Coordinates of N, CA and C and ligand atoms in Angstrom, one line a residue:
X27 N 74.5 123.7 2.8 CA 73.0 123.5 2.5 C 72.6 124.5 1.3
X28 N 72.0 123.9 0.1 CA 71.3 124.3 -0.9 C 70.1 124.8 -0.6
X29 N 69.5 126.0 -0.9 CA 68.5 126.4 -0.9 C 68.0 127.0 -2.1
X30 N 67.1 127.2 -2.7 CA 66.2 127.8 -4.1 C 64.9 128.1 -3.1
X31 N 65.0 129.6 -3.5 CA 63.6 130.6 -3.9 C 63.4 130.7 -5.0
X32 N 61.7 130.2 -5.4 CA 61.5 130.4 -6.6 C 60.2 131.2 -6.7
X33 N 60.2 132.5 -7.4 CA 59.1 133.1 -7.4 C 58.5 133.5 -8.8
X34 N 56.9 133.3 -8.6 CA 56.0 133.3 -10.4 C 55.9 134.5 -10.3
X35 N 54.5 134.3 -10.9 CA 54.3 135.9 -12.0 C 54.3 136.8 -11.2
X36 N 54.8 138.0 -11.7 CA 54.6 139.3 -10.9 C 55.1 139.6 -9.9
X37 N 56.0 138.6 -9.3 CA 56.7 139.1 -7.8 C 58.0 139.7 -8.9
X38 N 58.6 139.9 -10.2 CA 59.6 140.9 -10.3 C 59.0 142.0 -10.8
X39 N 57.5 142.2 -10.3 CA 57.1 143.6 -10.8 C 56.9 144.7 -9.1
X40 N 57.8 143.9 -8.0 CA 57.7 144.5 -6.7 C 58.4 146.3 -6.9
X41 N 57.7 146.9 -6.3 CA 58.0 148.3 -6.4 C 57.2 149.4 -7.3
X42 N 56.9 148.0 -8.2 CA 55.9 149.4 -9.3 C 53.8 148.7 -9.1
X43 N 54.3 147.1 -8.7 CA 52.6 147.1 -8.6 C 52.0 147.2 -7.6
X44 N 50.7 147.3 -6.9 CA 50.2 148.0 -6.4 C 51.0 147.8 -5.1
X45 N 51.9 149.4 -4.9 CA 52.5 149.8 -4.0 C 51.7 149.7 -2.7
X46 N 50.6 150.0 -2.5 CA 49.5 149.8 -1.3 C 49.4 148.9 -0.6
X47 N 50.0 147.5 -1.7 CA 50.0 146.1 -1.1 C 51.1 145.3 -0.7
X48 N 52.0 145.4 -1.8 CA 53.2 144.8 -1.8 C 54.2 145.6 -1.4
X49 N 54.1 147.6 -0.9 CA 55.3 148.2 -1.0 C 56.1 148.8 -2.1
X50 N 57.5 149.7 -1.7 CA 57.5 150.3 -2.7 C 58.9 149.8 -2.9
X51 N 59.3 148.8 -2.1 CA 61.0 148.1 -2.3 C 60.8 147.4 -3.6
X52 N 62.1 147.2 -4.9 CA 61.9 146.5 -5.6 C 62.2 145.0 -5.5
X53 N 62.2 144.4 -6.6 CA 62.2 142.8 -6.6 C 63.7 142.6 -6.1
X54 N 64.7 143.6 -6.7 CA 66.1 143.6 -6.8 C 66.8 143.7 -5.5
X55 N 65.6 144.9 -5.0 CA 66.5 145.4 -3.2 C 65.7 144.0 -2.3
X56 N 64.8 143.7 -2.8 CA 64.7 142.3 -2.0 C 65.4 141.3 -2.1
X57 N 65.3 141.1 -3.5 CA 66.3 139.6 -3.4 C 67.6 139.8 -2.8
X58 N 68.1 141.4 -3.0 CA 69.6 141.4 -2.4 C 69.5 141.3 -0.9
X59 N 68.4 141.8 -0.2 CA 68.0 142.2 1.4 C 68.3 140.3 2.1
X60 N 67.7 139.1 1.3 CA 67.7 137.7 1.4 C 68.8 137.4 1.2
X61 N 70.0 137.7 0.3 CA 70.7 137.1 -0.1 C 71.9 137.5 1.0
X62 N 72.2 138.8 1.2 CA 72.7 139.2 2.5 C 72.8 139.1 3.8
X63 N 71.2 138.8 3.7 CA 71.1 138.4 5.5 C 71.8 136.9 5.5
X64 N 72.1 135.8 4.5 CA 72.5 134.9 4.9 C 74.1 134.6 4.5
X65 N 74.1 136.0 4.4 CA 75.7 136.0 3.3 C 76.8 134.9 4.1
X66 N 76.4 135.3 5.9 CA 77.6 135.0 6.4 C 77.7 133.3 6.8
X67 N 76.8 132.7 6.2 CA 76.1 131.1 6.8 C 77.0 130.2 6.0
X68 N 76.7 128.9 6.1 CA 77.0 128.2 5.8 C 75.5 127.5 4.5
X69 N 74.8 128.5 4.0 CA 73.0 128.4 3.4 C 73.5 129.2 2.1
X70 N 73.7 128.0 1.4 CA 73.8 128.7 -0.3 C 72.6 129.1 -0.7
X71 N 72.3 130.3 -1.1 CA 70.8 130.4 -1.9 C 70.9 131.2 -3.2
X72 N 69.7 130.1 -4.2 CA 70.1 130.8 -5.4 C 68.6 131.7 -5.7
X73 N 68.2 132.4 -6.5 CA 67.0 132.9 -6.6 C 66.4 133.4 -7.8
X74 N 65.3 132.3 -7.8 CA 65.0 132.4 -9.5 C 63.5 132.9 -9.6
X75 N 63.2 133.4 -10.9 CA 61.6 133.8 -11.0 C 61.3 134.0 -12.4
X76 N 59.9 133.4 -12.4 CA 59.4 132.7 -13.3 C 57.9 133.7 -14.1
X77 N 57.7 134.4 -14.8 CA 56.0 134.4 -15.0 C 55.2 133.1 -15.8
X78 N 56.2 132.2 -15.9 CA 55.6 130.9 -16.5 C 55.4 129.8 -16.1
X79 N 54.4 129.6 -15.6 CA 53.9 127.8 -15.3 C 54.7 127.3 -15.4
X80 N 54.6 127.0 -16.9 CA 55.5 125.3 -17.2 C 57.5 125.3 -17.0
X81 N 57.4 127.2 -17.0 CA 58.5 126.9 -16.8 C 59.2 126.7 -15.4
X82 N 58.2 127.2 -14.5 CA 58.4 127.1 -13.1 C 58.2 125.4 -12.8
X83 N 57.5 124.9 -13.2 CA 58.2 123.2 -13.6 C 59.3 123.1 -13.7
X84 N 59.7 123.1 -14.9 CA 61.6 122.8 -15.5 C 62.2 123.4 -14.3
X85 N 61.9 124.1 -13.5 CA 62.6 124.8 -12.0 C 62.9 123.9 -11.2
X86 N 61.6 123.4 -10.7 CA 61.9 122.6 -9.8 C 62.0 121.4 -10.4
X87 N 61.6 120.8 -11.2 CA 62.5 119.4 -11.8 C 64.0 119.6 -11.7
X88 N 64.4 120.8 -12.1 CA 66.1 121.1 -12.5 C 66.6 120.6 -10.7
X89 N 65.7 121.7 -10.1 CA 66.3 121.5 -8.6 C 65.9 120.2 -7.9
X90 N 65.3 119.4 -8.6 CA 65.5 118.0 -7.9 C 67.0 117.5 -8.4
X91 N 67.0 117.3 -9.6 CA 68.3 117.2 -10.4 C 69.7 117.6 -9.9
X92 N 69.3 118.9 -9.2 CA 70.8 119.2 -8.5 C 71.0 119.8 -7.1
X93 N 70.2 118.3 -6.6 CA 70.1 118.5 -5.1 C 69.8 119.3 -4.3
X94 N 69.0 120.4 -4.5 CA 69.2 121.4 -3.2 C 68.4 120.7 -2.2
X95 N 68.2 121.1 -0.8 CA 67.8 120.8 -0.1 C 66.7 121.1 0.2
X96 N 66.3 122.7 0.1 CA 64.9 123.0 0.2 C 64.6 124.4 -0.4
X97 N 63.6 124.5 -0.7 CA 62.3 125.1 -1.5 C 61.8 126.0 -0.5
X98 N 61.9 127.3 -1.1 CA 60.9 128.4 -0.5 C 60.1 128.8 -2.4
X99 N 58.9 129.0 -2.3 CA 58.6 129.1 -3.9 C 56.9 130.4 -2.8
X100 N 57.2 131.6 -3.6 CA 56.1 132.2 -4.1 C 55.6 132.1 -5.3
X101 N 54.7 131.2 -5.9 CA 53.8 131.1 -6.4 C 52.7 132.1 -7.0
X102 N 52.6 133.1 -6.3 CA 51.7 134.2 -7.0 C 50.7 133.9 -7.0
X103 N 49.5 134.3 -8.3 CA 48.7 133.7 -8.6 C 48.2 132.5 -8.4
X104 N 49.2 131.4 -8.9 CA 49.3 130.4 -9.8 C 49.1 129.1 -8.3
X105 N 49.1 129.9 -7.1 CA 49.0 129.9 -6.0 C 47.6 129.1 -5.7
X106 N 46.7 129.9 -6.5 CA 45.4 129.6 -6.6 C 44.6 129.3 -7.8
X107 N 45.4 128.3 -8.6 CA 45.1 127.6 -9.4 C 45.7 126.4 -10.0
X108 N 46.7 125.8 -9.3 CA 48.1 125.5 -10.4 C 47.9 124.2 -9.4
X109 N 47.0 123.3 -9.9 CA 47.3 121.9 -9.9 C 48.6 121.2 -10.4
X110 N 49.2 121.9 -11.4 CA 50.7 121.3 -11.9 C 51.8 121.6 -11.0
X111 N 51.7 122.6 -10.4 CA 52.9 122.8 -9.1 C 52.6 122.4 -8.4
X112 N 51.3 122.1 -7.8 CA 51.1 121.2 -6.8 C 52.0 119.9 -7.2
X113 N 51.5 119.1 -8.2 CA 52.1 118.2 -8.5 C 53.5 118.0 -8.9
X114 N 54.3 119.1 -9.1 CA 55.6 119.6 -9.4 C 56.2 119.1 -7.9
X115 N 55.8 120.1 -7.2 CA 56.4 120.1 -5.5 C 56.0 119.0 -4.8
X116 N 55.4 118.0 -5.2 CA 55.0 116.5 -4.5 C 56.0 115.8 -5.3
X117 N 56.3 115.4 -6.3 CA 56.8 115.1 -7.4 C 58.7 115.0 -7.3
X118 N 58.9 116.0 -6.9 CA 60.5 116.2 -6.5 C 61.5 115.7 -5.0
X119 N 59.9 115.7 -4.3 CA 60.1 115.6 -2.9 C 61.3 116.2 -2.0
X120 N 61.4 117.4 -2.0 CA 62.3 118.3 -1.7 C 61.7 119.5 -0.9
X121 N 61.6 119.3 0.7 CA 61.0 120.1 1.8 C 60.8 121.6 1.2
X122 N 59.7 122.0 1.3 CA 59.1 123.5 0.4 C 58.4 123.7 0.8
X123 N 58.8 125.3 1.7 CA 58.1 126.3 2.0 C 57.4 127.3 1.4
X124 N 56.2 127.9 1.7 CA 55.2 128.3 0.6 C 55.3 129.7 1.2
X125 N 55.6 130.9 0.3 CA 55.6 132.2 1.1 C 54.5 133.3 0.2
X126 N 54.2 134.0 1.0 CA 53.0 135.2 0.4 C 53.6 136.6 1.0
X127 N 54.0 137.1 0.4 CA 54.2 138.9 0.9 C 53.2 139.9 1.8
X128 N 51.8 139.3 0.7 CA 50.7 139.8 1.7 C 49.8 138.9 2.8
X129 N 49.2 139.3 3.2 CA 48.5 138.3 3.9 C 46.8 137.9 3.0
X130 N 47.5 136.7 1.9 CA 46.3 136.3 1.5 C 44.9 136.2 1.8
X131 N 45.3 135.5 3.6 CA 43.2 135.6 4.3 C 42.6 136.5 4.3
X132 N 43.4 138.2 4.4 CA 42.5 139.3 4.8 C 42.5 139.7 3.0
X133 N 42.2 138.9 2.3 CA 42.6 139.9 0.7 C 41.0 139.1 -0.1
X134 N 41.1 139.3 -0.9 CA 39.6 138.3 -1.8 C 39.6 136.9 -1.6
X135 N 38.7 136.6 -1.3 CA 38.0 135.4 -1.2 C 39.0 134.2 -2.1
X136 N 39.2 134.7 -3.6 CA 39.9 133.6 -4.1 C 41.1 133.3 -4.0
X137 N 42.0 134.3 -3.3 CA 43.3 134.3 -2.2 C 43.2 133.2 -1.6
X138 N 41.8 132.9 -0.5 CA 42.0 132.1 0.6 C 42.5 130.5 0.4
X139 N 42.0 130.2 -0.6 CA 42.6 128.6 -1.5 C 44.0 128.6 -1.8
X140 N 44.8 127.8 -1.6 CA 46.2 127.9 -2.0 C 46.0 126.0 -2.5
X141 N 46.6 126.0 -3.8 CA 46.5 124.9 -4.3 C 47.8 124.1 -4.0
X142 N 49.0 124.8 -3.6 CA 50.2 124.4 -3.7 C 50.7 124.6 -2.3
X143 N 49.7 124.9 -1.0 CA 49.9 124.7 0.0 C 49.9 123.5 0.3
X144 N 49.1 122.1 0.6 CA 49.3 121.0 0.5 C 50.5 120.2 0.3
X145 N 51.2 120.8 -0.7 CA 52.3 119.9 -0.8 C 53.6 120.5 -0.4
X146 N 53.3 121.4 0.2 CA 54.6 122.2 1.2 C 54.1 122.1 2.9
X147 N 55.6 121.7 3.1 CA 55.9 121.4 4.8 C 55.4 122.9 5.7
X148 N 55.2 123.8 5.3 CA 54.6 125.1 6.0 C 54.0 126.6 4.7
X149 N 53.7 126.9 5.8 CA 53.0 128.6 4.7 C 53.3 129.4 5.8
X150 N 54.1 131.0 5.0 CA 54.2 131.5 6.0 C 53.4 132.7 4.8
X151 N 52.8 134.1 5.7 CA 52.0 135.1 4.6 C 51.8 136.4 5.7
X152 N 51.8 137.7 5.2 CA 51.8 138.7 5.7 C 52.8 139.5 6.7
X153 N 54.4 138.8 6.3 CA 55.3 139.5 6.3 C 56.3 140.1 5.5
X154 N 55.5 140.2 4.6 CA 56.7 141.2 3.5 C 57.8 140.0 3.4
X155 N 58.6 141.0 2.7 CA 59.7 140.2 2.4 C 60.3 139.2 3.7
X156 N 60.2 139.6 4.8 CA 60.8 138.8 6.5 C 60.3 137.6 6.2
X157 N 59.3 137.2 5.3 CA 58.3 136.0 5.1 C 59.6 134.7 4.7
X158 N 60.3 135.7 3.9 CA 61.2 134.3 3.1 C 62.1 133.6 4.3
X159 N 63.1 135.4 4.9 CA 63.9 134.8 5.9 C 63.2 133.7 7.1
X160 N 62.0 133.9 7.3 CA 61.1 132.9 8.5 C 61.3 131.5 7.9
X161 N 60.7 131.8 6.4 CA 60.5 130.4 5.5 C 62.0 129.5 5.5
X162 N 62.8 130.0 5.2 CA 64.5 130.0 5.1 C 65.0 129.4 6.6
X163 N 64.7 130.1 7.8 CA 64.9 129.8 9.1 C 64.2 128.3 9.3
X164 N 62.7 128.3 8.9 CA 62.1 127.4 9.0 C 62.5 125.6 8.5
X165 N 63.2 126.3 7.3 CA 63.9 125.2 6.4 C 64.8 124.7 6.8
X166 N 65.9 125.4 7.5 CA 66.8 124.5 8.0 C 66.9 124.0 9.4
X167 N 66.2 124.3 10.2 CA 65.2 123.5 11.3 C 65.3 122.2 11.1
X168 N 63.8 122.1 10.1 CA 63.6 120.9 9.4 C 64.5 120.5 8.9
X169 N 65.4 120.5 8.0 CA 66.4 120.2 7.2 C 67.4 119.4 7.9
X170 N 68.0 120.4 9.5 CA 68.5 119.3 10.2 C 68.3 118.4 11.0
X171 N 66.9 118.5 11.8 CA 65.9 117.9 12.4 C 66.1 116.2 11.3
X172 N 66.2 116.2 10.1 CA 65.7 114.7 9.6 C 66.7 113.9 9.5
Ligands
DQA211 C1 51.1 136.9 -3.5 C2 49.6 136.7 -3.3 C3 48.9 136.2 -4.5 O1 47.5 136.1 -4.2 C4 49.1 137.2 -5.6 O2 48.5 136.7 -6.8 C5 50.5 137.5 -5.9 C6 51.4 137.8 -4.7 C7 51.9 137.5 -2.3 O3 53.1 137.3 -2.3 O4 51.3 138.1 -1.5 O5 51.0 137.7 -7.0 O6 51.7 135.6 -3.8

């Protein structure tokens, strides 16, 4: 089983931006903390990140293109604006999980809209990095469930 995390702006600035919210682990000891918990599985995961829109498109287009199975994508921002990912992740049709590090509801008001929730099979938010492994667990549930 194929899997892609794909994360937008600012999740590789984990460790230096606001430590208060996101922690003080970096982007690096995370991705490695994911990539190890599933070292021993039969769950290939690759893990990519983006500060750009359109190129976070060409992402998931590519990953329609070479089959994976499913989509865990932080979004960032772009979370709460990005009618084109929306339509990116409907578009590919490839089961995607939507993950948040913090817990968006308890944060500003413009948090609470997620544009690119809709077109993902769940949202998981306010477990730190554990968010992905849930999203991840969650994925292949589903994945063999169909
Ligand atoms: C975030 C939440 C977003 O609102 C914010 O813009 C981010 C990080 C999170 O993982 O908690 O960049 O996606």
């Amino acid at each position: 089983m194929k899997i892609l995390i794909l994360n937008g702006p600012n999740i590789n600035f984990l460790g230096i931006r606001e430590k208060e919210i996101y922690g003080k682990e970096t982007y690096e000891s995370m991705c490695n903390y994911i990539l190890n918990t599933f070292e021993e599985t039969d769950v290939e995961i690759d893990i990519l990140q983006s500060n750009i829109e359109g190129e976070m498109i060409n992402i998931l287009q590519k990953a329609y293109f070479e089959k994976y199975d499913g989509i865990v994508i932080n979004p960032g921002a772009y979370t709460h604006t990005s009618i084109a990912l929306f339509d990116a992740i409907k578009s590919i049709e490839i089961p995607t999980v939507e993950v948040h590090l913090s817990n968006v509801h308890q944060r500003e008001e413009f948090r609470h809209k997620s544009f690119t929730a809709p077109a993902c099979i769940g949202q998981v938010c306010g477990f730190g990095k554990e968010g992905y492994i849930l999203a991840i667990e969650g994925l292949i549930v589903h994945i063999k469930d169909k």
